């Protein structure tokens, strides 16, 4: 008889220790949830913050950068220079920018199409975005893929795939690997209200919760998934309620308040990093553009978009906040905006000057043969 290893299978619990959560207690914090607008003035942002003035101005820069990069992409799209669609985050930029800004350099994100702001905060330059959208040879995927379908492992940005929900188990796997390698990183996975209805979302989050992995899920309640309103997507009122099914804490945050998004993610990241496990953050926001530029939004009730534009625009709110608290003057904000525009001009010109990729290279760098055992390694194009 063949000899077997003497190692017996074990059910030893290797997860970080944690005090048991009280049973059946809903743990949804609403400290940073949206508040009713005050009758006497426009909405602002939360004043309870640990951010210094220089950081508050940097946040403003990223918000402005996100909006203006997207505006330039629309411009390029209308000139038929973009290959594929343009997906806007107009009206919800604060969610991606504020949450990503709360992370440390080595932390990871898996953004979706509405999270360009998080990608920029992670250090991706506008020129990469422009070249990628135009499928240019100098773009990060060399024309092999489009929009934000590329990644940068050095910068902690995992390129998304299109299948909704699937980045949750991917990020869970990354965090499990990091734990085995004794790296204390945190991962933020973004998901839409529609994406949360997938099986992959459930399986990924359940596994992360059971393993107490430092996964932060940012659930973007932006009122629509394509043309489906959220009340036809899910029976819960707040997406945060779903956390109870996984036994993890949740927060509801005003997704159009960039400071609140930062603060809530910062707290979640500290909790996750010290072994508390997964956290769900629901950001209440609004998608002011259609699913992509081609979508004329005929399914949206009259007046809804203009209401959000007038009363709850994340950039307007933040400008009001910075001016009212005398963190910046109007001149200072204009100066930042001009600087952002200058960068966009330069980067867009660079991307436009890039050639299109050579057809012969299309099949290179698509398949990673290194991941396959040598004996069964197929002959593929290398490099
Ligand atoms: C599993 C799966 N089903 C359907 C689609 C097609 N699809 C792409 S985006 C989208 C809507 C996503 O809505 P939501 O998750 O709310 O994100 P939002 O677009 O609002 O940011 C759909 C249905 C897909 N990519 N993957
Ligand atoms: Mg949505």
Short mmCIF file of C-alpha atoms and ligand atoms in Angstrom, two decimals:
data_model
loop_
_atom_site.label_atom_id
_atom_site.label_comp_id
_atom_site.label_asym_id
_atom_site.label_seq_id
_atom_site.Cartn_x
_atom_site.Cartn_y
_atom_site.Cartn_z
CA UNK A 1 0.00 0.00 0.00
CA UNK A 2 1.24 3.44 -0.85
CA UNK A 3 2.36 5.39 2.18
CA UNK A 4 0.31 8.44 3.03
CA UNK A 5 1.40 11.64 4.62
CA UNK A 6 0.78 11.70 8.37
CA UNK A 7 -0.74 15.20 8.23
CA UNK A 8 -4.35 14.91 9.29
CA UNK A 9 -6.91 17.31 7.87
CA UNK A 10 -7.70 19.94 10.44
CA UNK A 11 -10.49 22.42 10.99
CA UNK A 12 -8.24 24.75 12.95
CA UNK A 13 -9.53 28.33 12.79
CA UNK A 14 -6.76 30.51 11.39
CA UNK A 15 -8.85 33.68 11.17
CA UNK A 16 -8.04 36.72 13.31
CA UNK A 17 -9.73 36.65 16.70
CA UNK A 18 -12.79 38.78 17.13
CA UNK A 19 -15.37 39.13 19.85
CA UNK A 20 -18.68 37.61 18.81
CA UNK A 21 -21.17 40.09 17.42
CA UNK A 22 -24.43 40.28 19.39
CA UNK A 23 -27.00 38.15 17.58
CA UNK A 24 -29.62 39.75 15.36
CA UNK A 25 -28.40 43.27 15.99
CA UNK A 26 -28.42 45.33 12.83
CA UNK A 27 -25.13 47.12 12.67
CA UNK A 28 -25.77 49.91 10.19
CA UNK A 29 -24.17 53.21 11.09
CA UNK A 30 -25.87 56.30 9.66
CA UNK A 31 -23.50 58.87 11.14
CA UNK A 32 -22.52 60.08 7.64
CA UNK A 33 -25.85 59.40 5.92
CA UNK A 34 -27.46 62.14 3.78
CA UNK A 35 -29.20 64.86 5.78
CA UNK A 36 -32.20 66.87 4.66
CA UNK A 37 -31.15 70.08 2.86
CA UNK A 38 -31.40 73.13 5.09
CA UNK A 39 -34.04 75.57 3.95
CA UNK A 40 -31.73 78.56 4.15
CA UNK A 41 -28.85 77.47 1.94
CA UNK A 42 -27.24 74.91 -0.34
CA UNK A 43 -26.01 71.55 0.91
CA UNK A 44 -22.47 71.46 2.17
CA UNK A 45 -20.22 68.65 3.45
CA UNK A 46 -19.46 67.26 6.88
CA UNK A 47 -17.32 69.50 9.08
CA UNK A 48 -16.15 66.64 11.29
CA UNK A 49 -12.90 65.78 9.59
CA UNK A 50 -9.31 64.96 10.33
CA UNK A 51 -8.18 66.17 6.91
CA UNK A 52 -5.75 69.07 6.77
CA UNK A 53 -6.35 72.03 4.48
CA UNK A 54 -3.76 70.89 1.94
CA UNK A 55 -5.49 67.50 1.74
CA UNK A 56 -8.89 69.14 1.39
CA UNK A 57 -7.55 71.06 -1.60
CA UNK A 58 -6.05 67.91 -3.07
CA UNK A 59 -9.48 66.29 -2.83
CA UNK A 60 -10.90 69.25 -4.73
CA UNK A 61 -8.27 68.76 -7.41
CA UNK A 62 -9.21 65.10 -7.86
CA UNK A 63 -12.91 65.90 -8.06
CA UNK A 64 -12.29 68.54 -10.68
CA UNK A 65 -9.86 66.28 -12.55
CA UNK A 66 -12.41 63.48 -12.72
CA UNK A 67 -15.14 65.75 -14.02
CA UNK A 68 -12.97 67.46 -16.61
CA UNK A 69 -11.33 64.26 -17.86
CA UNK A 70 -14.80 62.83 -18.44
CA UNK A 71 -15.93 66.02 -20.19
CA UNK A 72 -12.93 65.75 -22.50
CA UNK A 73 -13.75 62.09 -23.18
CA UNK A 74 -17.25 63.10 -24.28
CA UNK A 75 -15.68 65.67 -26.54
CA UNK A 76 -13.43 63.01 -28.10
CA UNK A 77 -16.41 60.64 -28.39
CA UNK A 78 -18.38 63.23 -30.36
CA UNK A 79 -15.41 63.59 -32.70
CA UNK A 80 -15.63 59.77 -33.17
CA UNK A 81 -12.12 59.37 -31.76
CA UNK A 82 -13.19 57.04 -28.93
CA UNK A 83 -13.44 53.32 -29.62
CA UNK A 84 -16.51 51.96 -27.78
CA UNK A 85 -18.63 53.81 -25.23
CA UNK A 86 -18.02 56.59 -22.73
CA UNK A 87 -19.28 55.96 -19.22
CA UNK A 88 -19.74 58.97 -16.99
CA UNK A 89 -19.73 59.34 -13.23
CA UNK A 90 -21.29 62.81 -13.45
CA UNK A 91 -22.93 63.62 -10.12
CA UNK A 92 -21.32 60.77 -8.22
CA UNK A 93 -17.61 61.62 -8.43
CA UNK A 94 -17.34 62.22 -4.67
CA UNK A 95 -17.96 58.56 -3.84
CA UNK A 96 -14.99 57.25 -5.82
CA UNK A 97 -12.63 60.13 -4.99
CA UNK A 98 -13.37 60.33 -1.24
CA UNK A 99 -13.20 56.58 -0.67
CA UNK A 100 -9.98 55.98 -2.62
CA UNK A 101 -8.32 58.96 -0.92
CA UNK A 102 -8.77 57.19 2.43
CA UNK A 103 -6.52 54.28 1.42
CA UNK A 104 -2.83 53.74 1.91
CA UNK A 105 -0.42 53.39 -0.98
CA UNK A 106 -0.25 49.59 -0.89
CA UNK A 107 -3.99 49.06 -0.61
CA UNK A 108 -5.90 47.73 -3.61
CA UNK A 109 -8.99 48.84 -5.47
CA UNK A 110 -11.22 47.18 -8.04
CA UNK A 111 -13.08 50.08 -9.65
CA UNK A 112 -16.00 49.93 -12.11
CA UNK A 113 -16.98 52.26 -14.93
CA UNK A 114 -18.28 54.97 -12.55
CA UNK A 115 -15.07 55.01 -10.50
CA UNK A 116 -12.66 56.92 -12.71
CA UNK A 117 -12.06 59.20 -9.72
CA UNK A 118 -10.65 56.30 -7.70
CA UNK A 119 -8.37 55.32 -10.57
CA UNK A 120 -6.99 58.87 -10.76
CA UNK A 121 -6.49 59.01 -6.98
CA UNK A 122 -4.51 55.77 -7.27
CA UNK A 123 -2.06 57.62 -9.50
CA UNK A 124 -3.15 56.79 -13.03
CA UNK A 125 -2.56 59.79 -15.27
CA UNK A 126 -5.18 61.33 -17.59
CA UNK A 127 -2.97 60.55 -20.60
CA UNK A 128 -3.33 56.83 -19.90
CA UNK A 129 -7.12 57.20 -19.74
CA UNK A 130 -7.30 59.17 -23.01
CA UNK A 131 -5.02 56.75 -24.88
CA UNK A 132 -6.92 53.77 -23.52
CA UNK A 133 -10.33 55.15 -24.54
CA UNK A 134 -8.98 55.84 -28.03
CA UNK A 135 -7.40 52.34 -28.20
CA UNK A 136 -4.01 53.87 -28.98
CA UNK A 137 -0.69 52.03 -29.08
CA UNK A 138 0.73 54.09 -26.19
CA UNK A 139 -2.24 53.33 -23.97
CA UNK A 140 -1.85 50.95 -21.02
CA UNK A 141 -3.37 48.00 -22.85
CA UNK A 142 -1.84 49.02 -26.20
CA UNK A 143 -5.27 49.10 -27.83
CA UNK A 144 -6.21 45.58 -26.73
CA UNK A 145 -8.99 46.76 -24.43
CA UNK A 146 -10.98 49.91 -23.72
CA UNK A 147 -12.06 52.48 -21.10
CA UNK A 148 -10.90 51.44 -17.62
CA UNK A 149 -10.29 47.82 -18.59
CA UNK A 150 -6.64 47.82 -17.63
CA UNK A 151 -4.80 47.49 -14.37
CA UNK A 152 -1.66 48.57 -12.60
CA UNK A 153 -0.48 46.15 -9.95
CA UNK A 154 2.23 48.54 -8.74
CA UNK A 155 -0.38 51.19 -8.01
CA UNK A 156 -2.86 48.74 -6.48
CA UNK A 157 -5.42 49.07 -9.25
CA UNK A 158 -6.91 45.79 -10.45
CA UNK A 159 -8.39 46.11 -13.93
CA UNK A 160 -12.08 45.25 -13.88
CA UNK A 161 -13.77 42.72 -16.10
CA UNK A 162 -17.27 43.50 -17.36
CA UNK A 163 -19.15 40.77 -15.54
CA UNK A 164 -20.98 42.47 -12.71
CA UNK A 165 -20.22 41.15 -9.25
CA UNK A 166 -17.15 39.18 -10.26
CA UNK A 167 -14.62 41.63 -8.87
CA UNK A 168 -15.87 40.90 -5.32
CA UNK A 169 -14.54 37.31 -5.27
CA UNK A 170 -11.42 38.47 -7.15
CA UNK A 171 -10.65 41.05 -4.46
CA UNK A 172 -11.48 38.50 -1.78
CA UNK A 173 -8.90 36.18 -3.31
CA UNK A 174 -6.32 38.96 -3.41
CA UNK A 175 -6.88 39.67 0.27
CA UNK A 176 -6.64 36.00 1.19
CA UNK A 177 -3.34 35.78 -0.71
CA UNK A 178 -2.12 38.93 1.05
CA UNK A 179 -2.95 37.42 4.44
CA UNK A 180 -0.99 34.27 3.57
CA UNK A 181 1.92 36.53 2.56
CA UNK A 182 1.52 38.46 5.83
CA UNK A 183 0.80 41.75 4.06
CA UNK A 184 -1.51 44.08 5.94
CA UNK A 185 -3.35 45.55 3.01
CA UNK A 186 -6.98 46.53 2.67
CA UNK A 187 -9.02 46.11 -0.51
CA UNK A 188 -11.85 48.29 -1.75
CA UNK A 189 -14.26 46.72 -4.24
CA UNK A 190 -16.82 48.99 -5.87
CA UNK A 191 -20.22 47.64 -6.89
CA UNK A 192 -23.45 49.14 -8.26
CA UNK A 193 -26.98 48.60 -6.97
CA UNK A 194 -27.53 46.34 -10.00
CA UNK A 195 -24.30 44.39 -9.55
CA UNK A 196 -25.31 43.53 -6.00
CA UNK A 197 -28.05 41.25 -7.37
CA UNK A 198 -25.53 38.77 -8.78
CA UNK A 199 -24.52 35.44 -7.32
CA UNK A 200 -20.83 36.36 -7.54
CA UNK A 201 -21.41 39.32 -5.21
CA UNK A 202 -23.03 37.09 -2.62
CA UNK A 203 -20.45 34.32 -2.81
CA UNK A 204 -17.50 36.70 -2.70
CA UNK A 205 -18.77 38.77 0.20
CA UNK A 206 -19.91 35.75 2.15
CA UNK A 207 -16.47 34.18 1.88
CA UNK A 208 -14.73 37.44 2.81
CA UNK A 209 -17.03 37.83 5.83
CA UNK A 210 -16.48 34.26 7.06
CA UNK A 211 -12.72 34.61 6.61
CA UNK A 212 -12.77 38.10 8.18
CA UNK A 213 -10.81 39.47 5.27
CA UNK A 214 -10.15 43.22 5.12
CA UNK A 215 -12.60 43.80 2.26
CA UNK A 216 -14.46 47.09 1.99
CA UNK A 217 -17.37 46.98 -0.40
CA UNK A 218 -18.55 50.36 -1.64
CA UNK A 219 -22.13 49.90 -2.82
CA UNK A 220 -23.11 52.76 -5.12
CA UNK A 221 -26.82 53.49 -4.81
CA UNK A 222 -27.09 55.72 -7.88
CA UNK A 223 -30.80 55.02 -8.54
CA UNK A 224 -30.35 53.07 -11.79
CA UNK A 225 -28.83 49.98 -13.34
CA UNK A 226 -29.03 50.69 -17.07
CA UNK A 227 -32.72 51.75 -17.14
CA UNK A 228 -33.86 49.73 -14.10
CA UNK A 229 -34.63 51.87 -11.03
CA UNK A 230 -33.28 50.49 -7.76
CA UNK A 231 -36.74 49.76 -6.32
CA UNK A 232 -37.26 47.25 -9.15
CA UNK A 233 -33.82 45.78 -8.53
CA UNK A 234 -34.00 44.91 -4.85
CA UNK A 235 -36.64 44.65 -2.11
CA UNK A 236 -34.50 46.36 0.55
CA UNK A 237 -34.72 50.12 1.03
CA UNK A 238 -31.06 50.54 1.93
CA UNK A 239 -28.42 48.37 0.28
CA UNK A 240 -26.63 48.47 3.65
CA UNK A 241 -29.33 46.18 5.09
CA UNK A 242 -27.82 43.34 3.08
CA UNK A 243 -24.79 43.34 5.40
CA UNK A 244 -26.93 41.60 8.05
CA UNK A 245 -26.99 38.51 5.83
CA UNK A 246 -23.21 38.26 6.14
CA UNK A 247 -22.87 39.31 9.78
CA UNK A 248 -20.72 42.32 8.92
CA UNK A 249 -21.05 45.99 9.88
CA UNK A 250 -22.40 48.54 7.42
CA UNK A 251 -22.48 52.29 6.98
CA UNK A 252 -24.76 54.50 4.94
CA UNK A 253 -22.90 57.54 3.64
CA UNK A 254 -23.93 60.60 1.69
CA UNK A 255 -22.15 59.69 -1.54
CA UNK A 256 -22.17 63.30 -2.74
CA UNK A 257 -20.28 64.53 0.32
CA UNK A 258 -16.63 63.90 -0.51
CA UNK A 259 -15.46 64.49 3.07
CA UNK A 260 -18.02 62.05 4.49
CA UNK A 261 -16.98 59.42 1.91
CA UNK A 262 -13.38 59.88 3.00
CA UNK A 263 -14.15 59.68 6.73
CA UNK A 264 -16.37 56.62 6.53
CA UNK A 265 -13.89 54.71 4.36
CA UNK A 266 -11.03 55.71 6.64
CA UNK A 267 -12.87 54.24 9.62
CA UNK A 268 -13.77 51.08 7.69
CA UNK A 269 -10.16 50.67 6.56
CA UNK A 270 -8.87 51.01 10.14
CA UNK A 271 -11.43 48.45 11.32
CA UNK A 272 -10.57 46.02 8.51
CA UNK A 273 -6.81 46.48 8.91
CA UNK A 274 -6.87 45.63 12.60
CA UNK A 275 -8.61 42.32 11.88
CA UNK A 276 -12.28 43.33 12.18
CA UNK A 277 -13.13 41.83 8.79
CA UNK A 278 -15.29 42.94 5.90
CA UNK A 279 -17.38 46.12 5.88
CA UNK A 280 -20.17 47.28 3.58
CA UNK A 281 -20.49 50.99 2.82
CA UNK A 282 -23.55 52.16 0.95
CA UNK A 283 -23.07 55.50 -0.80
CA UNK A 284 -26.31 57.31 -1.65
CA UNK A 285 -25.74 59.17 -4.89
CA UNK A 286 -27.28 59.79 -8.30
CA UNK A 287 -26.24 58.93 -11.87
CA UNK A 288 -26.95 62.12 -13.81
CA UNK A 289 -25.98 60.71 -17.20
CA UNK A 290 -27.27 57.59 -18.89
CA UNK A 291 -25.59 54.22 -18.67
CA UNK A 292 -23.22 55.46 -21.40
CA UNK A 293 -23.19 58.41 -23.79
CA UNK A 294 -25.54 56.71 -26.25
CA UNK A 295 -28.31 56.41 -23.61
CA UNK A 296 -30.88 59.23 -23.92
CA UNK A 297 -32.41 58.52 -20.46
CA UNK A 298 -35.99 58.58 -21.71
CA UNK A 299 -36.94 56.33 -18.77
CA UNK A 300 -36.04 59.01 -16.17
CA UNK A 301 -39.00 61.02 -14.77
CA UNK A 302 -39.16 64.68 -15.83
CA UNK A 303 -37.26 67.06 -13.59
CA UNK A 304 -35.33 64.38 -11.68
CA UNK A 305 -31.93 65.02 -13.25
CA UNK A 306 -32.22 68.79 -13.06
CA UNK A 307 -33.18 68.55 -9.37
CA UNK A 308 -29.96 66.71 -8.57
CA UNK A 309 -27.93 69.03 -10.73
CA UNK A 310 -29.33 72.09 -8.98
CA UNK A 311 -29.47 70.87 -5.38
CA UNK A 312 -27.00 68.06 -4.93
CA UNK A 313 -23.97 68.29 -7.16
CA UNK A 314 -20.86 66.99 -5.34
CA UNK A 315 -18.55 69.61 -6.82
CA UNK A 316 -20.88 72.54 -6.09
CA UNK A 317 -21.31 71.30 -2.55
CA UNK A 318 -17.61 70.95 -2.00
CA UNK A 319 -16.82 74.37 -3.47
CA UNK A 320 -19.41 75.89 -1.19
CA UNK A 321 -17.85 74.06 1.77
CA UNK A 322 -14.29 75.19 0.98
CA UNK A 323 -15.35 78.80 0.49
CA UNK A 324 -17.72 78.99 3.47
CA UNK A 325 -15.08 77.55 5.81
CA UNK A 326 -12.43 79.82 4.29
CA UNK A 327 -10.22 76.90 3.36
CA UNK A 328 -9.81 78.44 -0.10
CA UNK A 329 -10.68 81.60 -1.94
CA UNK A 330 -12.52 81.58 -5.25
CA UNK A 331 -9.22 82.58 -6.92
CA UNK A 332 -7.47 79.57 -5.41
CA UNK A 333 -10.15 77.19 -6.69
CA UNK A 334 -9.97 78.78 -10.16
CA UNK A 335 -6.21 78.35 -10.08
CA UNK A 336 -6.55 74.62 -9.29
CA UNK A 337 -9.14 74.22 -12.06
CA UNK A 338 -6.86 75.99 -14.57
CA UNK A 339 -3.99 73.74 -13.58
CA UNK A 340 -6.14 70.64 -14.04
CA UNK A 341 -7.23 71.87 -17.45
CA UNK A 342 -3.63 72.46 -18.46
CA UNK A 343 -2.74 68.88 -17.53
CA UNK A 344 -5.72 67.59 -19.52
CA UNK A 345 -4.74 69.60 -22.60
CA UNK A 346 -1.19 68.29 -22.48
CA UNK A 347 -2.20 64.70 -21.82
CA UNK A 348 -4.91 64.66 -24.45
CA UNK A 349 -2.49 66.03 -27.07
CA UNK A 350 0.00 63.32 -26.09
CA UNK A 351 -2.64 60.58 -26.42
CA UNK A 352 -3.87 61.94 -29.75
CA UNK A 353 -0.32 61.93 -31.08
CA UNK A 354 0.02 58.22 -30.34
CA UNK A 355 -0.22 55.88 -33.33
CA UNK A 356 -2.84 53.16 -33.49
CA UNK A 357 -1.38 49.73 -32.61
CA UNK A 358 0.14 47.50 -35.28
CA UNK A 359 -2.34 44.75 -36.18
CA UNK A 360 0.39 42.10 -35.82
CA UNK A 361 0.84 42.73 -32.10
CA UNK A 362 -2.87 42.27 -31.27
CA UNK A 363 -2.42 38.68 -30.11
CA UNK A 364 0.68 39.35 -28.00
CA UNK A 365 0.46 39.92 -24.21
CA UNK A 366 -3.02 38.44 -24.08
CA UNK A 367 -2.24 35.05 -22.61
CA UNK A 368 0.20 34.51 -19.74
CA UNK A 369 1.98 31.25 -20.48
CA UNK A 370 4.00 31.54 -17.27
CA UNK A 371 0.91 30.50 -15.29
CA UNK A 372 0.73 27.13 -16.99
CA UNK A 373 2.73 24.06 -16.01
CA UNK A 374 5.62 23.57 -18.51
CA UNK A 375 4.41 20.13 -19.63
CA UNK A 376 1.06 21.47 -20.82
CA UNK A 377 2.21 24.91 -21.89
CA UNK A 378 0.68 25.74 -25.27
CA UNK A 379 2.65 27.56 -27.92
CA UNK A 380 1.54 31.17 -27.65
CA UNK A 381 2.89 34.45 -28.83
CA UNK A 382 5.37 35.67 -26.24
CA UNK A 383 5.82 39.23 -24.92
C1 LIG B 1 -23.45 39.61 -14.89
C2 LIG B 1 -23.76 40.78 -15.79
N1 LIG B 1 -25.04 41.00 -16.17
C3 LIG B 1 -25.33 42.06 -16.98
C4 LIG B 1 -24.34 42.88 -17.42
C5 LIG B 1 -24.68 44.07 -18.34
N2 LIG B 1 -24.59 45.31 -17.58
C6 LIG B 1 -23.46 46.07 -17.62
S1 LIG B 1 -23.57 47.41 -16.63
C7 LIG B 1 -25.13 47.02 -16.16
C8 LIG B 1 -25.87 47.88 -15.18
C9 LIG B 1 -25.09 48.05 -13.92
O1 LIG B 1 -25.82 48.74 -12.97
P1 LIG B 1 -25.23 49.03 -11.56
O2 LIG B 1 -24.62 47.80 -11.00
O3 LIG B 1 -26.28 49.67 -10.76
O4 LIG B 1 -24.02 50.03 -11.85
P2 LIG B 1 -24.11 51.49 -12.49
O5 LIG B 1 -24.07 51.34 -13.99
O6 LIG B 1 -25.36 52.12 -12.02
O7 LIG B 1 -22.89 52.17 -11.99
C10 LIG B 1 -25.57 45.84 -16.77
C11 LIG B 1 -26.88 45.21 -16.55
C12 LIG B 1 -23.01 42.58 -17.02
N3 LIG B 1 -21.99 43.36 -17.40
N4 LIG B 1 -22.75 41.55 -16.19
MG1 LIG B 2 -26.58 51.69 -10.37
#
